[in-house]
Short mmCIF file of C-alpha atoms and ligand atoms in Angstrom, two decimals:
data_model
loop_
_atom_site.label_atom_id
_atom_site.label_comp_id
_atom_site.label_asym_id
_atom_site.label_seq_id
_atom_site.Cartn_x
_atom_site.Cartn_y
_atom_site.Cartn_z
CA MET A 1 116.62 70.43 103.70
CA ASN A 2 118.93 73.41 103.94
CA VAL A 3 117.86 76.32 101.81
CA ILE A 4 120.81 78.27 100.49
CA PRO A 5 119.90 81.94 100.58
CA PRO A 6 120.35 83.92 97.37
CA THR A 7 123.54 85.91 97.26
CA THR A 8 122.43 88.11 94.46
CA ILE A 9 119.48 90.44 94.18
CA GLU A 10 116.97 90.24 91.39
CA ARG A 11 117.40 92.91 88.71
CA MET A 12 114.29 94.22 86.95
CA PRO A 13 113.31 97.30 84.96
CA LEU A 14 112.08 100.18 87.09
CA MET A 15 108.31 100.12 87.30
CA PRO A 16 105.76 102.84 88.12
CA PRO A 17 105.04 103.19 91.86
CA GLU A 18 101.44 101.90 91.47
CA GLU A 19 102.73 98.64 89.95
CA PHE A 20 105.44 98.36 92.62
CA TYR A 21 102.94 98.65 95.49
CA ALA A 22 100.38 96.43 93.77
CA THR A 23 102.84 93.53 93.27
CA PRO A 24 102.78 91.33 96.38
CA GLY A 25 106.12 91.08 98.19
CA LEU A 26 108.05 93.66 96.19
CA GLU A 27 108.03 96.30 98.91
CA GLU A 28 109.49 93.78 101.40
CA ARG A 29 112.75 92.76 99.69
CA PRO A 30 115.75 94.44 98.05
CA ILE A 31 115.58 94.90 94.29
CA ILE A 32 117.99 96.33 91.75
CA PHE A 33 116.09 98.47 89.29
CA THR A 34 117.65 98.90 85.87
CA GLY A 35 117.01 101.44 83.15
CA GLY A 36 115.25 103.92 85.40
CA MET A 37 117.64 106.83 85.05
CA GLU A 38 118.28 107.17 81.36
CA HIS A 39 116.04 110.25 81.18
CA TRP A 40 117.57 111.94 84.24
CA PRO A 41 119.59 115.07 83.38
CA ALA A 42 122.01 113.92 86.10
CA ARG A 43 122.79 110.74 84.18
CA GLN A 44 124.20 112.78 81.29
CA LYS A 45 125.57 115.78 83.21
CA TRP A 46 126.98 114.51 86.49
CA THR A 47 130.51 113.47 85.63
CA PHE A 48 133.57 114.29 87.72
CA GLU A 49 134.71 116.64 84.93
CA TRP A 50 131.33 118.43 84.92
CA PHE A 51 131.47 119.01 88.68
CA LYS A 52 135.03 120.29 88.33
CA GLN A 53 134.29 122.62 85.40
CA THR A 54 130.84 123.85 86.47
CA HIS A 55 130.97 123.82 90.27
CA GLY A 56 134.71 123.62 90.93
CA HIS A 57 134.72 126.84 92.97
CA ILE A 58 132.09 125.60 95.47
CA GLU A 59 133.46 124.76 98.93
CA ALA A 60 132.01 121.68 100.61
CA PRO A 61 132.85 119.64 103.73
CA VAL A 62 134.70 116.41 102.96
CA GLU A 63 134.72 113.70 105.65
CA TRP A 64 137.52 111.40 106.75
CA LEU A 65 135.40 109.81 109.43
CA LYS A 66 134.49 106.51 111.00
CA PHE A 67 131.76 105.74 113.49
CA GLY A 68 132.89 104.66 116.95
CA LEU A 69 131.08 103.51 120.08
CA LYS A 70 131.53 105.61 123.21
CA PRO A 71 131.48 103.96 126.65
CA ASP A 72 128.10 105.61 127.37
CA GLY A 73 126.52 103.78 124.39
CA TRP A 74 126.31 106.77 122.07
CA VAL A 75 127.82 106.74 118.61
CA GLU A 76 130.50 109.27 117.78
CA ARG A 77 132.25 110.18 114.58
CA VAL A 78 136.01 109.92 114.77
CA GLY A 79 138.26 111.68 112.29
CA ARG A 80 138.25 115.01 110.55
CA VAL A 81 136.27 117.14 108.16
CA GLU A 82 137.97 119.46 105.72
CA VAL A 83 136.23 122.14 103.71
CA MET A 84 137.56 121.79 100.16
CA LYS A 85 136.88 123.32 96.78
CA VAL A 86 135.03 120.77 94.63
CA ARG A 87 137.74 121.21 91.95
CA ASP A 88 140.52 120.22 94.36
CA TYR A 89 138.50 117.37 95.80
CA VAL A 90 137.72 115.85 92.38
CA GLU A 91 141.35 116.13 91.28
CA ALA A 92 142.56 114.40 94.42
CA LEU A 93 139.86 111.73 94.25
CA LEU A 94 140.83 110.75 90.70
CA SER A 95 144.58 110.87 91.26
CA PRO A 96 146.06 107.44 92.14
CA SER A 97 149.01 109.14 93.81
CA ARG A 98 146.69 110.80 96.36
CA ALA A 99 144.86 107.76 97.66
CA GLY A 100 142.74 107.95 100.78
CA GLN A 101 140.67 110.93 99.73
CA GLY A 102 137.66 111.61 101.98
CA TYR A 103 133.93 111.25 101.37
CA LEU A 104 131.71 114.09 100.11
CA ILE A 105 128.53 112.71 101.66
CA GLY A 106 125.28 114.10 103.02
CA LYS A 107 123.01 116.99 102.24
CA ASP A 108 125.65 119.70 101.82
CA MET A 109 125.97 119.59 98.04
CA LEU A 110 122.19 119.66 97.57
CA ARG A 111 122.00 122.65 99.91
CA LEU A 112 124.94 124.46 98.31
CA LEU A 113 123.73 123.70 94.78
CA PRO A 114 119.92 123.36 94.97
CA SER A 115 119.72 123.20 91.17
CA LEU A 116 121.21 119.68 91.38
CA LYS A 117 117.80 118.51 92.57
CA ASP A 118 116.36 119.42 89.16
CA ASP A 119 118.66 116.81 87.59
CA ILE A 120 117.20 114.00 89.73
CA ARG A 121 113.94 112.31 88.68
CA PHE A 122 113.04 109.63 91.21
CA PRO A 123 109.54 108.23 90.59
CA ALA A 124 106.98 109.37 93.16
CA PHE A 125 107.10 106.40 95.53
CA GLN A 126 106.37 108.67 98.49
CA THR A 127 102.98 109.60 99.84
CA SER A 128 104.08 113.16 100.52
CA ASP A 129 107.25 115.12 99.75
CA LYS A 130 107.43 116.00 103.43
CA MET A 131 108.03 112.32 104.17
CA THR A 132 111.27 112.14 102.15
CA ASP A 133 114.92 112.97 102.43
CA ARG A 134 117.83 112.85 100.00
CA LEU A 135 121.60 112.69 100.17
CA PHE A 136 124.41 113.25 97.68
CA PHE A 137 127.43 110.93 97.59
CA MET A 138 130.78 111.50 95.83
CA SER A 139 133.31 108.94 96.94
CA PRO A 140 136.82 107.74 96.15
CA GLN A 141 137.69 104.09 95.73
CA GLY A 142 137.85 102.54 99.19
CA ALA A 143 135.27 104.77 100.92
CA PHE A 144 133.46 102.56 103.43
CA THR A 145 130.11 103.09 105.12
CA GLN A 146 129.82 100.96 108.26
CA LEU A 147 126.98 98.58 109.09
CA HIS A 148 123.64 100.28 109.80
CA TYR A 149 120.00 100.25 108.80
CA ASP A 150 117.81 103.17 107.84
CA ARG A 151 114.36 103.92 109.21
CA ALA A 152 112.91 104.61 105.78
CA HIS A 153 112.62 102.90 102.42
CA ASN A 154 115.64 103.76 100.29
CA LEU A 155 116.41 104.06 96.59
CA HIS A 156 120.15 104.47 96.03
CA ALA A 157 120.82 105.67 92.47
CA MET A 158 124.32 105.07 91.04
CA LEU A 159 125.16 107.70 88.47
CA VAL A 160 128.88 107.08 88.07
CA GLY A 161 131.15 104.27 89.32
CA ARG A 162 130.37 101.11 91.28
CA LYS A 163 129.70 100.22 94.91
CA ARG A 164 129.68 96.89 96.69
CA TRP A 165 126.79 96.36 99.09
CA GLN A 166 126.62 93.72 101.81
CA ILE A 167 123.05 93.33 103.03
CA TRP A 168 121.27 91.49 105.86
CA SER A 169 117.51 91.36 106.40
CA PRO A 170 115.85 92.42 109.68
CA ARG A 171 115.85 88.68 110.59
CA TYR A 172 119.41 89.41 111.75
CA ASP A 173 118.39 92.15 114.20
CA GLN A 174 119.27 90.08 117.26
CA VAL A 175 122.75 89.08 116.09
CA LEU A 176 123.73 92.35 114.45
CA LYS A 177 122.86 94.27 117.64
CA GLN A 178 121.85 97.86 117.24
CA VAL A 179 123.54 100.45 119.46
CA PRO A 180 121.82 101.33 122.75
CA HIS A 181 121.38 104.99 121.77
CA GLU A 182 120.62 105.29 118.12
CA PHE A 183 120.44 108.18 115.68
CA VAL A 184 116.87 108.80 114.62
CA TRP A 185 117.03 107.84 110.97
CA SER A 186 120.12 105.62 110.72
CA VAL A 187 120.80 102.95 113.32
CA GLN A 188 124.34 101.61 113.68
CA SER A 189 125.37 98.08 114.62
CA VAL A 190 127.53 97.76 117.73
CA LEU A 191 129.60 95.17 115.86
CA ASP A 192 130.97 97.46 113.16
CA LEU A 193 132.03 100.43 115.28
CA LEU A 194 135.49 101.56 116.38
CA PRO A 195 137.52 100.54 118.24
CA HIS A 196 136.79 96.85 117.52
CA GLY A 197 134.84 97.04 114.26
CA GLY A 198 134.90 99.33 111.26
CA LYS A 199 137.10 97.23 109.01
CA TRP A 200 135.61 96.32 105.65
CA GLU A 201 137.60 93.06 105.43
CA THR A 202 135.94 91.64 108.55
CA PHE A 203 132.26 90.69 108.62
CA PRO A 204 130.59 91.91 111.80
CA ALA A 205 130.58 88.92 114.19
CA ASN A 206 131.77 86.76 111.26
CA ILE A 207 128.24 86.68 109.89
CA ALA A 208 128.29 86.52 106.10
CA PRO A 209 125.82 88.83 104.41
CA GLU A 210 122.64 87.47 102.85
CA TYR A 211 123.35 89.49 99.74
CA ASP A 212 126.70 90.69 98.45
CA ILE A 213 126.32 92.65 95.24
CA VAL A 214 127.97 95.31 93.12
CA LEU A 215 125.69 98.15 92.12
CA GLU A 216 126.65 99.48 88.69
CA ALA A 217 126.21 102.96 87.18
CA GLY A 218 122.68 103.33 85.82
CA GLU A 219 121.21 101.00 88.46
CA MET A 220 119.12 101.82 91.52
CA LEU A 221 119.06 99.70 94.63
CA TYR A 222 115.77 99.53 96.47
CA LEU A 223 116.31 98.67 100.13
CA PRO A 224 113.26 98.40 102.38
CA TYR A 225 113.05 99.97 105.85
CA GLY A 226 115.22 98.20 108.40
CA TRP A 227 117.57 96.21 106.17
CA TRP A 228 121.16 96.24 107.44
CA HIS A 229 123.86 97.29 104.99
CA ARG A 230 127.52 98.22 104.67
CA VAL A 231 128.87 99.78 101.51
CA LEU A 232 132.29 99.96 99.84
CA THR A 233 133.05 102.21 96.88
CA VAL A 234 134.99 100.02 94.45
CA GLU A 235 135.39 102.66 91.73
CA PRO A 236 135.17 106.46 92.21
CA SER A 237 131.45 107.10 92.38
CA ILE A 238 128.70 109.69 92.22
CA ALA A 239 125.29 108.72 93.60
CA THR A 240 122.18 110.14 95.19
CA ASN A 241 119.36 108.58 97.16
CA LEU A 242 115.74 108.99 98.17
CA TRP A 243 114.54 107.99 101.61
CA TRP A 244 110.79 107.89 101.96
CA TRP A 245 107.89 106.93 104.14
CA THR A 246 104.41 105.94 103.08
CA TRP A 247 101.32 106.11 105.32
CA PRO A 248 101.11 102.28 105.59
CA LEU A 249 104.80 102.23 106.58
CA PHE A 250 104.12 104.95 109.13
CA VAL A 251 101.22 102.99 110.58
CA ARG A 252 103.37 99.84 110.85
CA ARG A 253 106.40 101.59 112.34
CA ALA A 254 104.73 104.26 114.44
CA PRO A 255 104.42 101.97 117.48
CA ILE A 256 108.25 101.88 117.58
CA VAL A 257 109.12 105.42 116.58
CA VAL A 258 106.29 107.43 118.14
CA PRO A 259 106.89 106.48 121.80
CA SER A 260 110.39 107.90 121.58
CA VAL A 261 108.93 111.08 120.10
CA VAL A 262 106.44 111.30 122.91
CA ALA A 263 109.18 110.79 125.44
CA GLY A 264 111.00 113.75 123.99
CA ASN A 265 113.86 111.53 122.96
CA LEU A 266 113.53 112.22 119.31
CA LEU A 267 114.40 115.87 119.63
CA LYS A 268 117.31 115.10 121.93
CA ARG A 269 118.63 112.47 119.58
CA PHE A 270 118.08 114.63 116.54
CA LYS A 271 120.11 117.45 118.07
CA ARG A 272 122.83 115.01 118.89
CA TYR A 273 122.73 113.63 115.36
CA GLU A 274 122.91 117.10 113.82
CA ARG A 275 125.88 117.99 115.99
CA HIS A 276 127.70 114.88 114.95
CA THR A 277 126.99 115.15 111.25
CA ALA A 278 127.30 118.87 110.73
CA GLY A 279 131.06 118.85 111.00
CA ARG A 280 131.23 120.54 114.38
CA ASP A 281 131.78 117.79 116.85
CA TYR A 282 134.35 115.21 115.86
CA ARG A 283 137.05 113.41 117.77
CA SER A 284 140.31 113.29 115.82
O1 AKG B 1 126.96 104.74 99.56
C1 AKG B 1 127.30 104.70 100.73
O2 AKG B 1 128.48 104.78 101.09
C2 AKG B 1 126.25 104.56 101.80
C3 AKG B 1 124.87 104.50 101.23
C4 AKG B 1 123.83 104.22 102.27
O3 AKG B 1 124.10 103.80 103.38
C5 AKG B 1 122.44 104.44 101.94
O4 AKG B 1 122.07 104.87 100.83
O5 AKG B 1 121.60 104.18 102.84
#
Protein backbone atom coordinates (compact mmCIF):
# COMPACT_ATOMS: atom_id res chain seq x y z
CA MET A 1 0.00 0.00 0.00
CA ASN A 2 1.28 3.45 -0.85
CA VAL A 3 1.54 5.74 2.12
CA ILE A 4 0.86 9.33 1.21
CA PRO A 5 3.24 11.50 3.18
CA PRO A 6 1.74 14.34 5.20
CA THR A 7 1.96 17.69 3.48
CA THR A 8 1.31 19.66 6.58
CA ILE A 9 3.17 19.80 9.86
CA GLU A 10 1.52 19.19 13.18
CA ARG A 11 0.83 22.35 15.18
CA MET A 12 0.99 22.15 18.98
CA PRO A 13 1.44 24.57 21.87
CA LEU A 14 5.05 25.26 22.76
CA MET A 15 6.15 22.97 25.56
CA PRO A 16 9.00 23.24 28.10
CA PRO A 17 12.31 21.78 26.86
CA GLU A 18 12.19 18.90 29.40
CA GLU A 19 8.83 17.75 28.01
CA PHE A 20 10.06 18.17 24.42
CA TYR A 21 13.11 15.95 24.99
CA ALA A 22 11.16 13.44 27.07
CA THR A 23 8.49 12.87 24.38
CA PRO A 24 9.69 10.12 22.03
CA GLY A 25 10.11 11.21 18.41
CA LEU A 26 9.51 14.93 18.86
CA GLU A 27 13.14 15.93 18.42
CA GLU A 28 13.28 14.03 15.10
CA ARG A 29 10.53 15.74 13.08
CA PRO A 30 9.42 19.28 12.19
CA ILE A 31 6.79 20.83 14.43
CA ILE A 32 4.99 24.16 14.38
CA PHE A 33 4.78 25.51 17.89
CA THR A 34 1.94 27.92 18.60
CA GLY A 35 1.41 30.39 21.41
CA GLY A 36 5.04 30.43 22.50
CA MET A 37 5.80 34.08 21.87
CA GLU A 38 2.94 35.99 23.40
CA HIS A 39 5.12 37.06 26.34
CA TRP A 40 8.08 38.11 24.18
CA PRO A 41 8.66 41.89 24.17
CA ALA A 42 9.52 41.48 20.47
CA ARG A 43 6.01 40.24 19.71
CA GLN A 44 4.54 43.57 20.84
CA LYS A 45 7.40 45.91 19.86
CA TRP A 46 8.87 44.63 16.61
CA THR A 47 6.70 46.18 13.94
CA PHE A 48 8.02 47.81 10.77
CA GLU A 49 6.88 51.18 12.17
CA TRP A 50 8.75 50.58 15.44
CA PHE A 51 11.99 49.77 13.60
CA LYS A 52 11.52 52.88 11.47
CA GLN A 53 10.75 55.20 14.39
CA THR A 54 13.16 53.78 16.97
CA HIS A 55 16.08 52.50 14.90
CA GLY A 56 15.53 54.26 11.57
CA HIS A 57 18.95 55.94 11.67
CA ILE A 58 20.87 52.64 11.98
CA GLU A 59 22.75 51.60 8.83
CA ALA A 60 22.69 47.90 7.99
CA PRO A 61 23.76 45.78 4.99
CA VAL A 62 20.85 44.71 2.79
CA GLU A 63 21.41 41.77 0.42
CA TRP A 64 20.25 41.29 -3.16
CA LEU A 65 21.99 37.96 -3.46
CA LYS A 66 21.57 34.44 -4.75
CA PHE A 67 23.79 31.44 -4.18
CA GLY A 68 25.59 30.08 -7.23
CA LEU A 69 27.86 27.09 -7.86
CA LYS A 70 31.38 27.81 -9.06
CA PRO A 71 33.15 25.36 -11.39
CA ASP A 72 35.51 24.40 -8.54
CA GLY A 73 32.55 23.18 -6.44
CA TRP A 74 32.49 26.08 -4.00
CA VAL A 75 29.37 28.13 -3.40
CA GLU A 76 29.47 31.84 -4.15
CA ARG A 77 27.04 34.63 -3.53
CA VAL A 78 26.07 36.52 -6.65
CA GLY A 79 24.55 39.98 -6.49
CA ARG A 80 25.08 43.06 -4.39
CA VAL A 81 24.93 44.33 -0.85
CA GLU A 82 23.89 47.88 -0.09
CA VAL A 83 24.29 49.57 3.26
CA MET A 84 20.98 51.32 3.94
CA LYS A 85 19.37 53.24 6.76
CA VAL A 86 16.72 51.04 8.39
CA ARG A 87 14.18 53.85 7.82
CA ASP A 88 14.79 53.87 4.06
CA TYR A 89 14.81 50.10 3.87
CA VAL A 90 11.48 49.72 5.70
CA GLU A 91 9.84 52.40 3.54
CA ALA A 92 11.01 50.70 0.36
CA LEU A 93 10.05 47.24 1.60
CA LEU A 94 6.47 48.30 2.31
CA SER A 95 6.01 50.34 -0.85
CA PRO A 96 4.37 48.34 -3.68
CA SER A 97 5.88 50.71 -6.23
CA ARG A 98 9.42 49.72 -5.14
CA ALA A 99 9.18 45.98 -5.48
CA GLY A 100 12.27 43.80 -5.38
CA GLN A 101 13.68 45.19 -2.16
CA GLY A 102 16.59 43.19 -0.73
CA TYR A 103 16.88 41.00 2.36
CA LEU A 104 18.08 42.27 5.75
CA ILE A 105 19.33 38.89 6.93
CA GLY A 106 22.01 37.58 9.26
CA LYS A 107 23.63 38.70 12.46
CA ASP A 108 24.15 42.36 11.60
CA MET A 109 21.05 43.78 13.26
CA LEU A 110 21.70 41.83 16.47
CA ARG A 111 25.28 43.13 16.48
CA LEU A 112 24.29 46.71 15.67
CA LEU A 113 21.41 46.68 18.16
CA PRO A 114 22.35 44.18 20.90
CA SER A 115 19.33 45.27 22.96
CA LEU A 116 17.12 43.45 20.43
CA LYS A 117 18.27 40.21 22.05
CA ASP A 118 16.48 41.25 25.26
CA ASP A 119 13.19 41.18 23.35
CA ILE A 120 13.64 37.51 22.37
CA ARG A 121 12.70 34.75 24.84
CA PHE A 122 13.39 31.37 23.27
CA PRO A 123 13.01 28.55 25.81
CA ALA A 124 16.32 27.03 26.89
CA PHE A 125 16.46 24.07 24.51
CA GLN A 126 20.25 24.30 24.36
CA THR A 127 22.72 22.57 26.64
CA SER A 128 24.98 25.61 26.70
CA ASP A 129 24.67 29.14 25.34
CA LYS A 130 28.01 28.61 23.62
CA MET A 131 26.34 25.97 21.45
CA THR A 132 23.83 28.40 19.91
CA ASP A 133 23.58 31.01 17.22
CA ARG A 134 20.86 33.44 16.16
CA LEU A 135 19.93 35.41 13.08
CA PHE A 136 17.58 38.32 12.39
CA PHE A 137 15.41 38.36 9.26
CA MET A 138 13.50 41.31 7.76
CA SER A 139 12.26 40.48 4.30
CA PRO A 140 10.06 41.87 1.55
CA GLN A 141 7.43 39.82 -0.22
CA GLY A 142 9.22 37.55 -2.69
CA ALA A 143 12.50 37.11 -0.77
CA PHE A 144 13.68 33.57 -1.45
CA THR A 145 16.17 31.45 0.47
CA GLN A 146 17.49 28.60 -1.69
CA LEU A 147 17.52 24.92 -0.75
CA HIS A 148 19.90 24.02 2.09
CA TYR A 149 20.04 22.27 5.42
CA ASP A 150 21.50 23.51 8.67
CA ARG A 151 23.89 21.61 10.92
CA ALA A 152 21.97 22.49 14.06
CA HIS A 153 18.45 22.23 15.41
CA ASN A 154 16.50 25.34 14.46
CA LEU A 155 13.57 27.29 15.88
CA HIS A 156 12.40 29.94 13.41
CA ALA A 157 10.12 32.46 15.16
CA MET A 158 7.77 34.51 12.95
CA LEU A 159 7.03 37.84 14.57
CA VAL A 160 5.41 39.66 11.65
CA GLY A 161 4.21 38.44 8.24
CA ARG A 162 4.15 34.96 6.70
CA LYS A 163 6.66 32.65 5.03
CA ARG A 164 6.16 29.55 2.93
CA TRP A 165 8.49 26.66 3.76
CA GLN A 166 9.16 23.65 1.54
CA ILE A 167 10.81 20.89 3.55
CA TRP A 168 12.44 17.53 2.81
CA SER A 169 13.76 15.09 5.41
CA PRO A 170 17.35 13.77 5.39
CA ARG A 171 15.94 10.68 3.58
CA TYR A 172 16.35 12.86 0.47
CA ASP A 173 20.08 13.45 0.99
CA GLN A 174 21.07 11.36 -2.02
CA VAL A 175 18.70 13.02 -4.48
CA LEU A 176 19.02 16.57 -3.22
CA LYS A 177 22.82 16.39 -3.51
CA GLN A 178 24.81 18.61 -1.23
CA VAL A 179 27.57 20.73 -2.76
CA PRO A 180 31.09 19.24 -2.81
CA HIS A 181 32.51 22.04 -0.65
CA GLU A 182 30.02 23.11 1.93
CA PHE A 183 29.80 26.00 4.37
CA VAL A 184 30.25 24.78 7.92
CA TRP A 185 26.80 25.43 9.33
CA SER A 186 24.55 25.64 6.26
CA VAL A 187 24.89 23.14 3.44
CA GLN A 188 23.50 24.06 0.01
CA SER A 189 21.97 21.70 -2.53
CA VAL A 190 23.67 21.62 -5.94
CA LEU A 191 20.20 21.53 -7.51
CA ASP A 192 19.04 24.96 -6.36
CA LEU A 193 22.10 27.03 -7.22
CA LEU A 194 22.72 29.46 -10.07
CA PRO A 195 23.07 29.22 -12.98
CA HIS A 196 20.60 26.32 -13.36
CA GLY A 197 18.67 26.48 -10.09
CA GLY A 198 17.61 29.26 -7.77
CA LYS A 199 14.08 29.75 -9.07
CA TRP A 200 11.32 29.40 -6.51
CA GLU A 201 8.79 28.20 -9.11
CA THR A 202 10.85 25.10 -9.94
CA PHE A 203 11.31 22.26 -7.45
CA PRO A 204 14.92 21.10 -7.36
CA ALA A 205 15.10 18.04 -9.65
CA ASN A 206 11.28 18.15 -9.84
CA ILE A 207 11.06 16.55 -6.41
CA ALA A 208 8.00 17.78 -4.56
CA PRO A 209 8.62 18.66 -0.93
CA GLU A 210 7.45 16.38 1.86
CA TYR A 211 5.98 19.37 3.63
CA ASP A 212 4.79 22.63 2.12
CA ILE A 213 3.49 24.98 4.78
CA VAL A 214 2.91 28.64 5.54
CA LEU A 215 4.33 29.79 8.85
CA GLU A 216 2.15 32.52 10.35
CA ALA A 217 3.06 35.38 12.72
CA GLY A 218 3.12 34.11 16.30
CA GLU A 219 4.24 30.61 15.24
CA MET A 220 7.64 28.96 15.59
CA LEU A 221 8.88 26.26 13.27
CA TYR A 222 11.08 23.61 14.82
CA LEU A 223 13.31 22.00 12.20
CA PRO A 224 15.70 19.27 13.32
CA TYR A 225 19.35 19.11 12.25
CA GLY A 226 19.79 18.15 8.62
CA TRP A 227 16.31 18.79 7.22
CA TRP A 228 16.39 20.43 3.79
CA HIS A 229 14.38 23.61 3.32
CA ARG A 230 13.71 26.52 0.98
CA VAL A 231 11.78 29.55 2.11
CA LEU A 232 9.70 32.22 0.38
CA THR A 233 8.46 35.35 2.12
CA VAL A 234 4.82 35.69 1.08
CA GLU A 235 4.08 38.83 3.12
CA PRO A 236 6.67 41.35 4.41
CA SER A 237 8.14 39.64 7.44
CA ILE A 238 10.18 40.04 10.59
CA ALA A 239 11.59 36.89 12.18
CA THR A 240 14.44 35.60 14.29
CA ASN A 241 15.82 32.14 14.91
CA LEU A 242 17.77 30.02 17.35
CA TRP A 243 20.21 27.39 16.15
CA TRP A 244 21.40 25.04 18.86
CA TRP A 245 23.30 21.91 19.64
CA THR A 246 22.81 19.54 22.54
CA TRP A 247 25.45 17.12 23.85
CA PRO A 248 23.55 14.07 22.50
CA LEU A 249 23.34 15.79 19.10
CA PHE A 250 27.05 16.54 19.29
CA VAL A 251 27.82 12.91 20.10
CA ARG A 252 25.69 11.72 17.15
CA ARG A 253 27.07 14.23 14.65
CA ALA A 254 30.65 14.52 15.83
CA PRO A 255 31.82 11.59 13.68
CA ILE A 256 30.85 13.67 10.61
CA VAL A 257 31.86 17.15 11.72
CA VAL A 258 34.94 16.47 13.84
CA PRO A 259 37.11 14.83 11.14
CA SER A 260 36.85 17.97 9.05
CA VAL A 261 37.87 20.01 12.08
CA VAL A 262 40.84 17.76 12.65
CA ALA A 263 41.82 18.07 9.03
CA GLY A 264 41.89 21.82 9.43
CA ASN A 265 39.09 22.16 6.93
CA LEU A 266 36.72 23.77 9.32
CA LEU A 267 38.81 26.86 9.79
CA LYS A 268 39.42 27.15 6.06
CA ARG A 269 35.75 26.78 5.30
CA PHE A 270 34.74 29.12 8.08
CA LYS A 271 37.01 31.84 6.72
CA ARG A 272 35.58 31.31 3.30
CA TYR A 273 32.05 31.46 4.70
CA GLU A 274 32.77 34.67 6.60
CA ARG A 275 34.21 36.27 3.49
CA HIS A 276 31.16 35.37 1.50
CA THR A 277 28.60 36.46 4.06
CA ALA A 278 30.23 39.58 5.42
CA GLY A 279 29.46 41.62 2.34
CA ARG A 280 33.02 41.80 1.08
CA ASP A 281 33.24 39.21 -1.61
CA TYR A 282 30.35 39.11 -4.03
CA ARG A 283 30.12 38.66 -7.76
CA SER A 284 27.70 41.12 -9.33
O1 LIG B 1 13.56 32.81 6.39
C1 LIG B 1 14.37 32.57 5.50
O2 LIG B 1 14.39 33.18 4.43
C2 LIG B 1 15.39 31.48 5.72
C3 LIG B 1 15.27 30.84 7.06
C4 LIG B 1 16.19 29.68 7.23
O3 LIG B 1 16.75 29.14 6.30
C5 LIG B 1 16.42 29.16 8.57
O4 LIG B 1 15.89 29.66 9.58
O5 LIG B 1 17.19 28.17 8.66
